[in-house]
Each structure stands twice: as structure tokens, then as C-alpha cells.
Amino acid sequence: MKKTQISIPALLLAALLAGSCSQKNTPAASASAASMMPGEASVVKNQELGTVSQTSPPQVIQGDSAFNYVTEQFADLRILRYRVPGFENLSAKQKELLYYLYEAALSGRDIIYDQNYKHNLRIRRTLDALVQNKRDRSTSPDWEKFMEYTKRVWFANGIHHHYSANKIMPEFSQEYLAAAIRKVPAAKLPLTKGESVESFIKWITPILFDPKVDAKQVNKAAGQDLIKTSAVNFYEGLTQKEVEAFYAKKENKNDPQPVSHGLNSKVVKENGQITEKVWKVGGMYGPAIERIVFWLDKAVTVAENDKQRLALQKLAEFYRTGDLKAFDDYNIAWVKDVDSQIDVVNGFIEVYDDPLGLKGSYESVVSFRDEEATKRIKAIGDQAQWFEDNSPLLPQHKKKNVVGITAKVITTVVEGGDAAPATPIGINLPNANWIRKEHGSKSVNLGNIVHAYNESANTGGSALSEFAFSQEEIDRAKKYGSLASDLHTDMHEVIGHASGQINPGVGTPKQTLKNYASTMEEGRADLVALYYVMDPKLVQIGVMPSLDAGKAEYDAYIRNGLMTQLSRLEPGEKIEEDHMRNRQMVAAWAFEKGKKDNVIERVTRQGKTYFKINDYQKLRELFGQLLRETQRITSEGDFKAAQNLVETYGVNVDQALHKEVLQRYSKLNIAPYSGFIQPKLTPVVKDGKVVDVLLVYPDNFTQQMLEYGEVYNLLPHYN
């Protein structure tokens, strides 16, 4: 659906100040500012602002007992909500800043769909049209299965599973889909120029139903061409060798401040020439990025201080120019802004969805600092040099001067792109090693997200009771499990990713370790957390009551790494997702290396498998040994060692154990994956100014996805 070419920033500014709708085919506001008496406040109702009029007061939540964290469950997914405590205590200016950052975050929604797969936007628009077509709604099994499939696509930001990267196969019939499409007016379908409805049906059917067509979004299997066998939309018409050679010419391993080559572009071969299509204003994804920049420019006008203002300006400059040096300048400015209560992650950030670990997926997390909860994580960050000095790393791999680690717990306001609906619980940025070494990093724990996960865990069956070996283990988990998990996340992000250094003249991990870089980095950070979660230092600095909390984390990590995370796989699959690979790699290595001393014991009781830790201190020593080795591999750029470690311990699955885990999980009514409906912000405008922002908690996933599909529908079908 090609949009009329208009000046979006001018239109949006006029809409914000007037509260009226001016784009074609947009419902007129029922109570625009223009129709109100002078000085009268209004809630802006405008699709260009991504808002809807308030017909009733926002939902007021007095406590957790009145808040429904779980809204629905289907397939392998559970849809949750999270609260935003403390929002009401922010100033009107802070709320206005959050609103602009909220709009910037959501304006990139189309980008992540297109990045994940080149046909995703047409497919999503088709599914949206079918859901909205009231003439096709029914109570038939096909309709129910169609809705389940559609919600899975929304959750995954595309037709490939958000975690396994496998194509999501529909359970409704091809005939049902064809009949449903024919019932939709042609003008509502994402047809290309000159395309008939029947031709469209013929095109979309194999893409959805043929398991061999673009079967894997991200393939990381050893020995295969990872570019040709991955459906992710970062490369086109190229082989893995061609891509690697293209970037090898750009990279200088002796550059002490290398830019992140390839982070913000798609690589294509046109007329025999390899070129990059840069994601920027006026380039690829231009209309969506232009909208992001508009809202960032608005945010600059209400920034909390000069440092925050500078960071936002530099982020907008990066989006305008596509210059990766500008992105580094932004990251440095962002790291230096340690005083602002409001914060945002926005950009092409994580590279997990690129089989070569180069391309950044669009994501955004908008938040404000939780002052009270930050005391715990700050206490860890303040001791970063002590942790580095006392780590089991080889001396030459330790940082002599750990600088600028800013640690905090944040209250998330909205997440977008690759961070939603599925979300991280901890973030450590920037990713560039040289910036982290010279300027520091920010490490955060998403406090209210973690709280929502913990609250939702109280519904359904108990995986702990099913898979924990003993009542002692269960009791310890109930007493210390939440704290232990928080501490692990804190240390993983704060001191894990920030620890260690690369040897002079050795390239970045993405250059040297290639497709194993992400797994190795996550494993290295996990090992830092595991080594120190059993250290008396945590008790000494007051963040942990006793080492029993560390034991609870060891129990949980081994149980998950060797067994329970297998519930996320289909029978016969290997592990390909980086975080799952790293957890099994760490746990399986420790299990094998500790067999001589029976450190971890595999026990069968009444036909069920358990893993029991017999010696926590020896297990800590093993974690320390593996930490030293993973850092050596990273510091020296030892690709063969990384490949051997990951492929030996992190990839293959014990199929008999996997079958058992799936059978045991099936009785618990627990979905292995969860994600969130986002809170909704609505500005209140008075005399042309935002005087307040209302926050409400939607509880209908389908409704939010359809609304997003209308409001943030910014890109053409193909980019």
C-alpha cells in the first residue's frame, strides 16, 4: 500500500500542536484540539501520533493483586503484561520526553519485519487484512488455527520462530487461506502493481506452506554456506565467501578504534558488483528512519541535560548520514550520560540474527532509572576493578584499568523492534570493544520486566518441582532463586561483558571468531557471573545474604543448561540459538570435566533424569577454568578452539533426554517462551503543548498488533 508522499515531520508537528488528523484515509479525531475551547486540555487522537482517544480514565493499579500479568497462552507462547511503577511520579517534561522516545521506538516496527525476511511485510499485511475482515470470522478449527499462526507471526516479527529461527508452519489448510483471501477486497490486500488476487494466492501459498522454501531464518550449522542457507534479509545474491571477502577488504585489524563495518546495511550483488544498501534517511528504510529521526529531534527539545541532548543529537545524525563513525560518536556520548533518569536504547544493535555476526537488528528500549533497586547493581559495578583483578583470567588478558561501568536497574516503559514482544532482561552496551575499554559501558537490569516474569511464573505447573532433584534444592530456589537470578543477570551484564581485553593486533571477535563470536561472548559473560556468584565478596558488599543464593543459581544453571531449556526445541533439532548454545556449552563442559570427582551427578529416579551438584566449590573452580579458556580464545582470536568448544558441547542434543524433557513438560501447561503487550502512552495537549502523558495497560495482544499495523505502517512491501 504505497503512501502519499508528504512531508512527514511537518505533518506530525502540525498534528501534535493541533491534535487533528490530516493524512488521507485516517479517521478524523472526535475531539481534536481545534474543536475545543481555548485553554482546554485534550487527549490527542491521531494515527500519525500513534494514539487513540481516551474514553475512560487510565487503568489504575493499586498493587500486584489487581494486575493480570498473564493475558493468554497459545502454541509455545505466553503473552504477558508489565507494570511501569513510578511513572506517575515523573515530571511532565520527563513524561513528554518518554513519549517522544516511545514513538521513535515503535516507528521502526516495519524495519525488524523486513530485516527478518524479505517477504515479511507483505505476509504480515495479508494476515492483518484477514483478521480485520469480519466477513471471514468463524468458529471453525481452521479459523482458530489461523489466528494462532497469525499471533505467532506477530510475536516473532515474521514467519520464522523468534528463537529457533525455524519457519513457523501453518496448521490451517491451503484451501482455507485461499478462500479467506478471496473474501477480502482487493484494495485491502498487499498486491504488487498489476497483480491479481489469484496470482497473489499462488505466490503466497508456497512461502507459507512449503517447508523447503526459506526454511531457516538464521542457519549456523557448521560446514554449510551460512548466507545461502539463511532467509534473513541482510544479504542477497551472495555466498558466504563473497561476503567475508567483501568485509575483509574493509577491515584493518591494527586499527585501535575500528568502526562496526556492515552494522547498518544490506549487502547485495547488482550487475555483478557487490554493494551495500545503507539504512539511513534517504537510503534503505528511509521512511521509517525519517519518522524515528523526527521523534528524536522532538526529544532533543525536552532533554534532561546537555549530555543527554548531545547523545540524542548524535543518534539522529547517525540515522541521517548512515556514517558508522557517527554511531561510535553517539555511543561515546551515550555512555558519558550517567546523570539522566530517562534513557533509551535505539538503533541497529545486536547481531545475533546475522549468521556472520555483522548486521545489527533494529531495537529500542525506553526506560527510566529505578533509584532504589539500582543500589544493588551499583554496588557490583563499583567493585568492577576488584572483580577484574581477582578473576582467574591470565594476567595479560585482564584490564589494568576498568573504566566507566554505569550499572543500574531500569523501569521499562516500552520496547520495540527486536526487543519486543520477546525481551531481554539485561543489557550491556555499547558492543564495540574499544569503546568499552576506553570510555566504559552501561549495564542495566530490566527490573519491572524481571518482576513480571517472576509473577507470571506463579501460574501453571511447576517446572522446579518437576525437574529439581531434592526438596532441599526446591526450598533453596524458592528462598533465593529470584535474588540469585537477578545477581547472575547483574554480573553477566556489569562485569561479564565488561571484563577482559583482546591482545594487541588481534581483530574483534566478529572478525576472528566469526559465527561463533556471539556464543563465545555470552558464554564468557555467563562464566564471570557464575564464578563470582559463589564468592564471599557478594556477601561482604551486602548484595547477597549467604552463599546459599549462589548454590541456588548453580542448581538452576545446570538444570537449565543440561535439561530444561531443551523444552524449547522440536524433536530431532540441534541447538542453534547463541544463548542456548552457550548455556549448554558451559554446563556440559563442566559436567564432563567434573566426572572424575563426581562434581555433577546424573541421577535416574523413578524413570526420570535429574542433575545433582555434589560439590559446589569444585564446580566453581571448573567455571573458573572455562572462563580463563574462553577469555584466552577471545583475546587471541583462536577460531579453531572456539569452533571445537561450541560444536563439541553446545550444539548436539541428547535425543533420549530431549524426548523425556518434552514429555515431562507437556504435563505442566507451561509455555517455554513469553513476551509482552506494551504499555500505551497518550499525550495530553493544552494550548498546543504537551502538559501530561497518560499511561494505560492494554490487555489484548491482537488489538495492539492490529493498531501497530495501521499506525506504524511506514515502509513499502520491499525495500
PDB file of C-alpha atoms in Angstrom, residues 443-677:
ATOM      1  CA  SER A 443      24.828  -2.215  32.204  1.00  0.00           C
ATOM      2  CA  VAL A 444      21.179  -2.480  33.122  1.00  0.00           C
ATOM      3  CA  ASN A 445      18.744  -4.930  34.605  1.00  0.00           C
ATOM      4  CA  LEU A 446      15.183  -4.514  33.312  1.00  0.00           C
ATOM      5  CA  GLY A 447      13.663  -4.601  36.780  1.00  0.00           C
ATOM      6  CA  ASN A 448       9.951  -4.436  36.019  1.00  0.00           C
ATOM      7  CA  ILE A 449      10.326  -6.974  33.196  1.00  0.00           C
ATOM      8  CA  VAL A 450      12.034  -9.423  35.549  1.00  0.00           C
ATOM      9  CA  HIS A 451       9.307  -8.795  38.121  1.00  0.00           C
ATOM     10  CA  ALA A 452       6.603  -9.569  35.560  1.00  0.00           C
ATOM     11  CA  TYR A 453       8.343 -12.819  34.610  1.00  0.00           C
ATOM     12  CA  ASN A 454       8.564 -13.812  38.263  1.00  0.00           C
ATOM     13  CA  GLU A 455       4.901 -13.012  38.882  1.00  0.00           C
ATOM     14  CA  SER A 456       3.767 -14.913  35.794  1.00  0.00           C
ATOM     15  CA  ALA A 457       5.783 -17.939  36.922  1.00  0.00           C
ATOM     16  CA  ASN A 458       3.312 -18.358  39.760  1.00  0.00           C
ATOM     17  CA  THR A 459       0.676 -19.563  37.300  1.00  0.00           C
ATOM     18  CA  GLY A 460       0.575 -23.018  35.693  1.00  0.00           C
ATOM     19  CA  GLY A 461       2.555 -26.067  36.767  1.00  0.00           C
ATOM     20  CA  SER A 462       5.915 -26.014  38.498  1.00  0.00           C
ATOM     21  CA  ALA A 463       8.995 -26.838  36.433  1.00  0.00           C
ATOM     22  CA  LEU A 464      11.003 -26.535  39.633  1.00  0.00           C
ATOM     23  CA  SER A 465       9.080 -29.318  41.364  1.00  0.00           C
ATOM     24  CA  GLU A 466       9.305 -31.494  38.255  1.00  0.00           C
ATOM     25  CA  PHE A 467      12.999 -31.130  37.476  1.00  0.00           C
ATOM     26  CA  ALA A 468      14.747 -30.264  40.761  1.00  0.00           C
ATOM     27  CA  PHE A 469      16.466 -33.261  42.369  1.00  0.00           C
ATOM     28  CA  SER A 470      15.569 -32.739  46.024  1.00  0.00           C
ATOM     29  CA  GLN A 471      13.310 -30.834  48.375  1.00  0.00           C
ATOM     30  CA  GLU A 472      16.414 -29.042  49.648  1.00  0.00           C
ATOM     31  CA  GLU A 473      17.063 -27.771  46.132  1.00  0.00           C
ATOM     32  CA  ILE A 474      13.432 -26.670  45.775  1.00  0.00           C
ATOM     33  CA  ASP A 475      13.419 -24.871  49.122  1.00  0.00           C
ATOM     34  CA  ARG A 476      16.676 -23.107  48.303  1.00  0.00           C
ATOM     35  CA  ALA A 477      15.284 -21.992  44.941  1.00  0.00           C
ATOM     36  CA  LYS A 478      12.092 -20.638  46.499  1.00  0.00           C
ATOM     37  CA  LYS A 479      14.068 -18.711  49.113  1.00  0.00           C
ATOM     38  CA  TYR A 480      16.902 -17.377  46.965  1.00  0.00           C
ATOM     39  CA  GLY A 481      16.009 -18.092  43.334  1.00  0.00           C
ATOM     40  CA  SER A 482      14.760 -14.627  42.344  1.00  0.00           C
ATOM     41  CA  LEU A 483      17.687 -12.856  44.014  1.00  0.00           C
ATOM     42  CA  ALA A 484      20.180 -15.354  42.575  1.00  0.00           C
ATOM     43  CA  SER A 485      18.791 -14.845  39.080  1.00  0.00           C
ATOM     44  CA  ASP A 486      18.987 -11.057  39.474  1.00  0.00           C
ATOM     45  CA  LEU A 487      22.576 -11.288  40.677  1.00  0.00           C
ATOM     46  CA  HIS A 488      23.526 -13.508  37.752  1.00  0.00           C
ATOM     47  CA  THR A 489      21.984 -11.020  35.306  1.00  0.00           C
ATOM     48  CA  ASP A 490      23.658  -8.096  37.079  1.00  0.00           C
ATOM     49  CA  MET A 491      27.105  -9.666  36.972  1.00  0.00           C
ATOM     50  CA  HIS A 492      26.690 -11.043  33.448  1.00  0.00           C
ATOM     51  CA  GLU A 493      25.964  -7.536  32.175  1.00  0.00           C
ATOM     52  CA  VAL A 494      28.022  -5.360  34.522  1.00  0.00           C
ATOM     53  CA  ILE A 495      31.299  -7.229  34.972  1.00  0.00           C
ATOM     54  CA  GLY A 496      30.914 -10.105  32.498  1.00  0.00           C
ATOM     55  CA  HIS A 497      30.692  -8.269  29.189  1.00  0.00           C
ATOM     56  CA  ALA A 498      32.983  -5.530  30.503  1.00  0.00           C
ATOM     57  CA  SER A 499      35.800  -7.839  31.595  1.00  0.00           C
ATOM     58  CA  GLY A 500      38.920  -8.962  29.774  1.00  0.00           C
ATOM     59  CA  GLN A 501      40.803  -7.472  26.848  1.00  0.00           C
ATOM     60  CA  ILE A 502      41.896  -8.528  23.367  1.00  0.00           C
ATOM     61  CA  ASN A 503      45.591  -8.885  22.592  1.00  0.00           C
ATOM     62  CA  PRO A 504      47.198  -6.092  20.547  1.00  0.00           C
ATOM     63  CA  GLY A 505      46.947  -6.744  16.819  1.00  0.00           C
ATOM     64  CA  VAL A 506      44.114  -9.265  17.185  1.00  0.00           C
ATOM     65  CA  GLY A 507      40.887  -8.334  15.441  1.00  0.00           C
ATOM     66  CA  THR A 508      37.467  -8.033  17.002  1.00  0.00           C
ATOM     67  CA  PRO A 509      35.644 -11.281  17.895  1.00  0.00           C
ATOM     68  CA  LYS A 510      33.337 -10.933  14.894  1.00  0.00           C
ATOM     69  CA  GLN A 511      36.450 -10.814  12.704  1.00  0.00           C
ATOM     70  CA  THR A 512      38.316 -13.673  14.381  1.00  0.00           C
ATOM     71  CA  LEU A 513      35.680 -15.984  15.872  1.00  0.00           C
ATOM     72  CA  LYS A 514      33.144 -15.236  13.128  1.00  0.00           C
ATOM     73  CA  ASN A 515      29.890 -17.191  13.521  1.00  0.00           C
ATOM     74  CA  TYR A 516      30.936 -18.403  16.971  1.00  0.00           C
ATOM     75  CA  ALA A 517      31.586 -14.915  18.354  1.00  0.00           C
ATOM     76  CA  SER A 518      28.170 -14.355  19.929  1.00  0.00           C
ATOM     77  CA  THR A 519      28.036 -17.771  21.584  1.00  0.00           C
ATOM     78  CA  MET A 520      31.517 -17.317  22.988  1.00  0.00           C
ATOM     79  CA  GLU A 521      30.794 -13.821  24.282  1.00  0.00           C
ATOM     80  CA  GLU A 522      27.575 -14.866  26.026  1.00  0.00           C
ATOM     81  CA  GLY A 523      29.324 -17.903  27.493  1.00  0.00           C
ATOM     82  CA  ARG A 524      32.222 -15.772  28.712  1.00  0.00           C
ATOM     83  CA  ALA A 525      29.850 -13.308  30.423  1.00  0.00           C
ATOM     84  CA  ASP A 526      27.853 -16.158  31.984  1.00  0.00           C
ATOM     85  CA  LEU A 527      31.050 -17.679  33.353  1.00  0.00           C
ATOM     86  CA  VAL A 528      32.080 -14.416  35.011  1.00  0.00           C
ATOM     87  CA  ALA A 529      28.697 -14.318  36.742  1.00  0.00           C
ATOM     88  CA  LEU A 530      28.863 -17.987  37.729  1.00  0.00           C
ATOM     89  CA  TYR A 531      32.383 -17.689  39.116  1.00  0.00           C
ATOM     90  CA  TYR A 532      31.515 -14.741  41.338  1.00  0.00           C
ATOM     91  CA  VAL A 533      28.004 -15.717  42.439  1.00  0.00           C
ATOM     92  CA  MET A 534      29.732 -18.144  44.828  1.00  0.00           C
ATOM     93  CA  ASP A 535      32.241 -15.559  46.061  1.00  0.00           C
ATOM     94  CA  PRO A 536      32.039 -14.239  49.673  1.00  0.00           C
ATOM     95  CA  LYS A 537      32.684 -10.776  48.206  1.00  0.00           C
ATOM     96  CA  LEU A 538      28.983 -10.514  47.354  1.00  0.00           C
ATOM     97  CA  VAL A 539      28.069 -11.151  50.971  1.00  0.00           C
ATOM     98  CA  GLN A 540      30.703  -8.650  52.088  1.00  0.00           C
ATOM     99  CA  ILE A 541      29.322  -5.822  49.902  1.00  0.00           C
ATOM    100  CA  GLY A 542      25.800  -6.565  51.068  1.00  0.00           C
ATOM    101  CA  VAL A 543      24.100  -7.746  47.868  1.00  0.00           C
ATOM    102  CA  MET A 544      23.735 -11.412  48.879  1.00  0.00           C
ATOM    103  CA  PRO A 545      22.794 -12.828  52.325  1.00  0.00           C
ATOM    104  CA  SER A 546      24.809 -16.050  52.053  1.00  0.00           C
ATOM    105  CA  LEU A 547      26.461 -18.423  49.589  1.00  0.00           C
ATOM    106  CA  ASP A 548      23.248 -20.439  49.566  1.00  0.00           C
ATOM    107  CA  ALA A 549      21.987 -17.926  47.000  1.00  0.00           C
ATOM    108  CA  GLY A 550      24.980 -18.844  44.846  1.00  0.00           C
ATOM    109  CA  LYS A 551      24.163 -22.512  45.242  1.00  0.00           C
ATOM    110  CA  ALA A 552      20.605 -21.796  44.075  1.00  0.00           C
ATOM    111  CA  GLU A 553      21.985 -20.187  40.927  1.00  0.00           C
ATOM    112  CA  TYR A 554      24.308 -23.141  40.274  1.00  0.00           C
ATOM    113  CA  ASP A 555      21.383 -25.536  40.655  1.00  0.00           C
ATOM    114  CA  ALA A 556      19.265 -23.518  38.236  1.00  0.00           C
ATOM    115  CA  TYR A 557      22.021 -23.055  35.655  1.00  0.00           C
ATOM    116  CA  ILE A 558      22.989 -26.720  35.462  1.00  0.00           C
ATOM    117  CA  ARG A 559      19.352 -27.819  35.466  1.00  0.00           C
ATOM    118  CA  ASN A 560      18.549 -25.445  32.620  1.00  0.00           C
ATOM    119  CA  GLY A 561      21.739 -25.846  30.602  1.00  0.00           C
ATOM    120  CA  LEU A 562      21.666 -29.649  30.600  1.00  0.00           C
ATOM    121  CA  MET A 563      17.960 -30.300  30.591  1.00  0.00           C
ATOM    122  CA  THR A 564      15.049 -27.861  30.861  1.00  0.00           C
ATOM    123  CA  GLN A 565      15.996 -25.498  28.022  1.00  0.00           C
ATOM    124  CA  LEU A 566      15.541 -28.462  25.672  1.00  0.00           C
ATOM    125  CA  SER A 567      11.797 -27.874  26.040  1.00  0.00           C
ATOM    126  CA  ARG A 568      12.273 -25.080  23.504  1.00  0.00           C
ATOM    127  CA  LEU A 569      13.361 -27.443  20.732  1.00  0.00           C
ATOM    128  CA  GLU A 570      11.396 -29.664  18.409  1.00  0.00           C
ATOM    129  CA  PRO A 571      12.312 -33.379  18.326  1.00  0.00           C
ATOM    130  CA  GLY A 572      15.453 -34.020  16.310  1.00  0.00           C
ATOM    131  CA  GLU A 573      16.686 -30.418  16.321  1.00  0.00           C
ATOM    132  CA  LYS A 574      20.157 -29.283  17.238  1.00  0.00           C
ATOM    133  CA  ILE A 575      20.828 -26.099  19.203  1.00  0.00           C
ATOM    134  CA  GLU A 576      21.488 -23.043  17.063  1.00  0.00           C
ATOM    135  CA  GLU A 577      20.427 -20.033  19.152  1.00  0.00           C
ATOM    136  CA  ASP A 578      23.507 -18.411  20.713  1.00  0.00           C
ATOM    137  CA  HIS A 579      22.257 -18.137  24.301  1.00  0.00           C
ATOM    138  CA  MET A 580      21.067 -21.734  24.346  1.00  0.00           C
ATOM    139  CA  ARG A 581      24.359 -22.874  22.839  1.00  0.00           C
ATOM    140  CA  ASN A 582      26.364 -21.015  25.451  1.00  0.00           C
ATOM    141  CA  ARG A 583      24.340 -22.388  28.374  1.00  0.00           C
ATOM    142  CA  GLN A 584      24.663 -25.998  27.228  1.00  0.00           C
ATOM    143  CA  MET A 585      28.318 -25.460  26.340  1.00  0.00           C
ATOM    144  CA  VAL A 586      29.136 -24.214  29.847  1.00  0.00           C
ATOM    145  CA  ALA A 587      27.035 -26.816  31.676  1.00  0.00           C
ATOM    146  CA  ALA A 588      28.059 -29.799  29.524  1.00  0.00           C
ATOM    147  CA  TRP A 589      31.759 -28.900  29.698  1.00  0.00           C
ATOM    148  CA  ALA A 590      31.596 -28.636  33.491  1.00  0.00           C
ATOM    149  CA  PHE A 591      29.650 -31.902  33.720  1.00  0.00           C
ATOM    150  CA  GLU A 592      32.226 -33.770  31.631  1.00  0.00           C
ATOM    151  CA  LYS A 593      35.319 -32.250  33.244  1.00  0.00           C
ATOM    152  CA  GLY A 594      33.927 -32.913  36.711  1.00  0.00           C
ATOM    153  CA  LYS A 595      33.101 -36.588  36.171  1.00  0.00           C
ATOM    154  CA  LYS A 596      36.305 -37.810  37.809  1.00  0.00           C
ATOM    155  CA  ASP A 597      35.347 -36.122  41.091  1.00  0.00           C
ATOM    156  CA  ASN A 598      31.594 -36.644  40.603  1.00  0.00           C
ATOM    157  CA  VAL A 599      31.078 -32.866  40.807  1.00  0.00           C
ATOM    158  CA  ILE A 600      27.763 -33.118  38.953  1.00  0.00           C
ATOM    159  CA  GLU A 601      25.913 -36.413  39.090  1.00  0.00           C
ATOM    160  CA  ARG A 602      23.308 -37.613  36.610  1.00  0.00           C
ATOM    161  CA  VAL A 603      20.661 -39.478  38.571  1.00  0.00           C
ATOM    162  CA  THR A 604      17.714 -41.561  37.339  1.00  0.00           C
ATOM    163  CA  ARG A 605      14.872 -41.893  39.805  1.00  0.00           C
ATOM    164  CA  GLN A 606      11.503 -43.480  39.003  1.00  0.00           C
ATOM    165  CA  GLY A 607      12.295 -43.227  35.319  1.00  0.00           C
ATOM    166  CA  LYS A 608      13.139 -39.506  35.497  1.00  0.00           C
ATOM    167  CA  THR A 609      16.509 -37.844  34.940  1.00  0.00           C
ATOM    168  CA  TYR A 610      17.980 -35.295  37.350  1.00  0.00           C
ATOM    169  CA  PHE A 611      21.302 -33.499  37.635  1.00  0.00           C
ATOM    170  CA  LYS A 612      22.597 -33.174  41.172  1.00  0.00           C
ATOM    171  CA  ILE A 613      25.527 -30.965  42.190  1.00  0.00           C
ATOM    172  CA  ASN A 614      27.687 -32.743  44.776  1.00  0.00           C
ATOM    173  CA  ASP A 615      30.487 -30.200  45.177  1.00  0.00           C
ATOM    174  CA  TYR A 616      29.705 -26.517  44.641  1.00  0.00           C
ATOM    175  CA  GLN A 617      33.241 -25.289  45.289  1.00  0.00           C
ATOM    176  CA  LYS A 618      34.785 -27.673  42.775  1.00  0.00           C
ATOM    177  CA  LEU A 619      32.123 -26.628  40.289  1.00  0.00           C
ATOM    178  CA  ARG A 620      33.154 -23.022  40.861  1.00  0.00           C
ATOM    179  CA  GLU A 621      36.750 -23.989  40.115  1.00  0.00           C
ATOM    180  CA  LEU A 622      35.631 -25.616  36.854  1.00  0.00           C
ATOM    181  CA  PHE A 623      33.722 -22.485  35.888  1.00  0.00           C
ATOM    182  CA  GLY A 624      36.901 -20.516  36.564  1.00  0.00           C
ATOM    183  CA  GLN A 625      38.950 -22.803  34.327  1.00  0.00           C
ATOM    184  CA  LEU A 626      36.489 -22.475  31.464  1.00  0.00           C
ATOM    185  CA  LEU A 627      36.301 -18.716  31.966  1.00  0.00           C
ATOM    186  CA  ARG A 628      40.074 -18.484  31.587  1.00  0.00           C
ATOM    187  CA  GLU A 629      39.915 -20.550  28.391  1.00  0.00           C
ATOM    188  CA  THR A 630      37.018 -18.628  26.817  1.00  0.00           C
ATOM    189  CA  GLN A 631      38.833 -15.368  27.514  1.00  0.00           C
ATOM    190  CA  ARG A 632      42.045 -16.780  26.018  1.00  0.00           C
ATOM    191  CA  ILE A 633      40.153 -17.799  22.889  1.00  0.00           C
ATOM    192  CA  THR A 634      38.611 -14.333  22.637  1.00  0.00           C
ATOM    193  CA  SER A 635      41.820 -12.468  23.417  1.00  0.00           C
ATOM    194  CA  GLU A 636      43.885 -14.472  20.926  1.00  0.00           C
ATOM    195  CA  GLY A 637      41.181 -14.816  18.267  1.00  0.00           C
ATOM    196  CA  ASP A 638      41.512 -18.616  18.279  1.00  0.00           C
ATOM    197  CA  PHE A 639      38.798 -19.617  15.810  1.00  0.00           C
ATOM    198  CA  LYS A 640      39.544 -23.361  15.821  1.00  0.00           C
ATOM    199  CA  ALA A 641      39.364 -23.538  19.610  1.00  0.00           C
ATOM    200  CA  ALA A 642      36.064 -21.639  19.616  1.00  0.00           C
ATOM    201  CA  GLN A 643      34.653 -23.912  16.937  1.00  0.00           C
ATOM    202  CA  ASN A 644      35.723 -27.024  18.819  1.00  0.00           C
ATOM    203  CA  LEU A 645      34.304 -25.814  22.124  1.00  0.00           C
ATOM    204  CA  VAL A 646      30.927 -24.774  20.732  1.00  0.00           C
ATOM    205  CA  GLU A 647      30.451 -27.706  18.367  1.00  0.00           C
ATOM    206  CA  THR A 648      31.546 -30.285  20.943  1.00  0.00           C
ATOM    207  CA  TYR A 649      29.483 -29.067  23.888  1.00  0.00           C
ATOM    208  CA  GLY A 650      26.927 -26.521  22.697  1.00  0.00           C
ATOM    209  CA  VAL A 651      25.220 -27.890  19.607  1.00  0.00           C
ATOM    210  CA  ASN A 652      24.296 -31.561  19.767  1.00  0.00           C
ATOM    211  CA  VAL A 653      21.304 -32.778  21.769  1.00  0.00           C
ATOM    212  CA  ASP A 654      20.842 -35.982  23.733  1.00  0.00           C
ATOM    213  CA  GLN A 655      17.707 -37.072  21.869  1.00  0.00           C
ATOM    214  CA  ALA A 656      16.547 -39.553  24.513  1.00  0.00           C
ATOM    215  CA  LEU A 657      16.810 -36.913  27.235  1.00  0.00           C
ATOM    216  CA  HIS A 658      15.131 -34.381  24.966  1.00  0.00           C
ATOM    217  CA  LYS A 659      12.164 -36.700  24.449  1.00  0.00           C
ATOM    218  CA  GLU A 660      11.893 -37.194  28.192  1.00  0.00           C
ATOM    219  CA  VAL A 661      12.008 -33.449  28.872  1.00  0.00           C
ATOM    220  CA  LEU A 662       9.253 -32.774  26.344  1.00  0.00           C
ATOM    221  CA  GLN A 663       7.048 -35.460  27.892  1.00  0.00           C
ATOM    222  CA  ARG A 664       7.542 -34.099  31.395  1.00  0.00           C
ATOM    223  CA  TYR A 665       6.950 -30.508  30.306  1.00  0.00           C
ATOM    224  CA  SER A 666       3.768 -31.374  28.427  1.00  0.00           C
ATOM    225  CA  LYS A 667       2.039 -32.119  31.726  1.00  0.00           C
ATOM    226  CA  LEU A 668       2.840 -28.737  33.265  1.00  0.00           C
ATOM    227  CA  ASN A 669       0.905 -26.358  30.992  1.00  0.00           C
ATOM    228  CA  ILE A 670       3.904 -24.032  30.811  1.00  0.00           C
ATOM    229  CA  ALA A 671       4.756 -22.247  27.593  1.00  0.00           C
ATOM    230  CA  PRO A 672       8.540 -22.171  27.153  1.00  0.00           C
ATOM    231  CA  TYR A 673       8.533 -18.625  25.737  1.00  0.00           C
ATOM    232  CA  SER A 674       6.950 -15.406  26.965  1.00  0.00           C
ATOM    233  CA  GLY A 675       6.601 -11.907  25.571  1.00  0.00           C
ATOM    234  CA  PHE A 676       4.774  -8.712  26.354  1.00  0.00           C
ATOM    235  CA  ILE A 677       1.951  -6.437  25.359  1.00  0.00           C
TER     236      ILE A 677
END
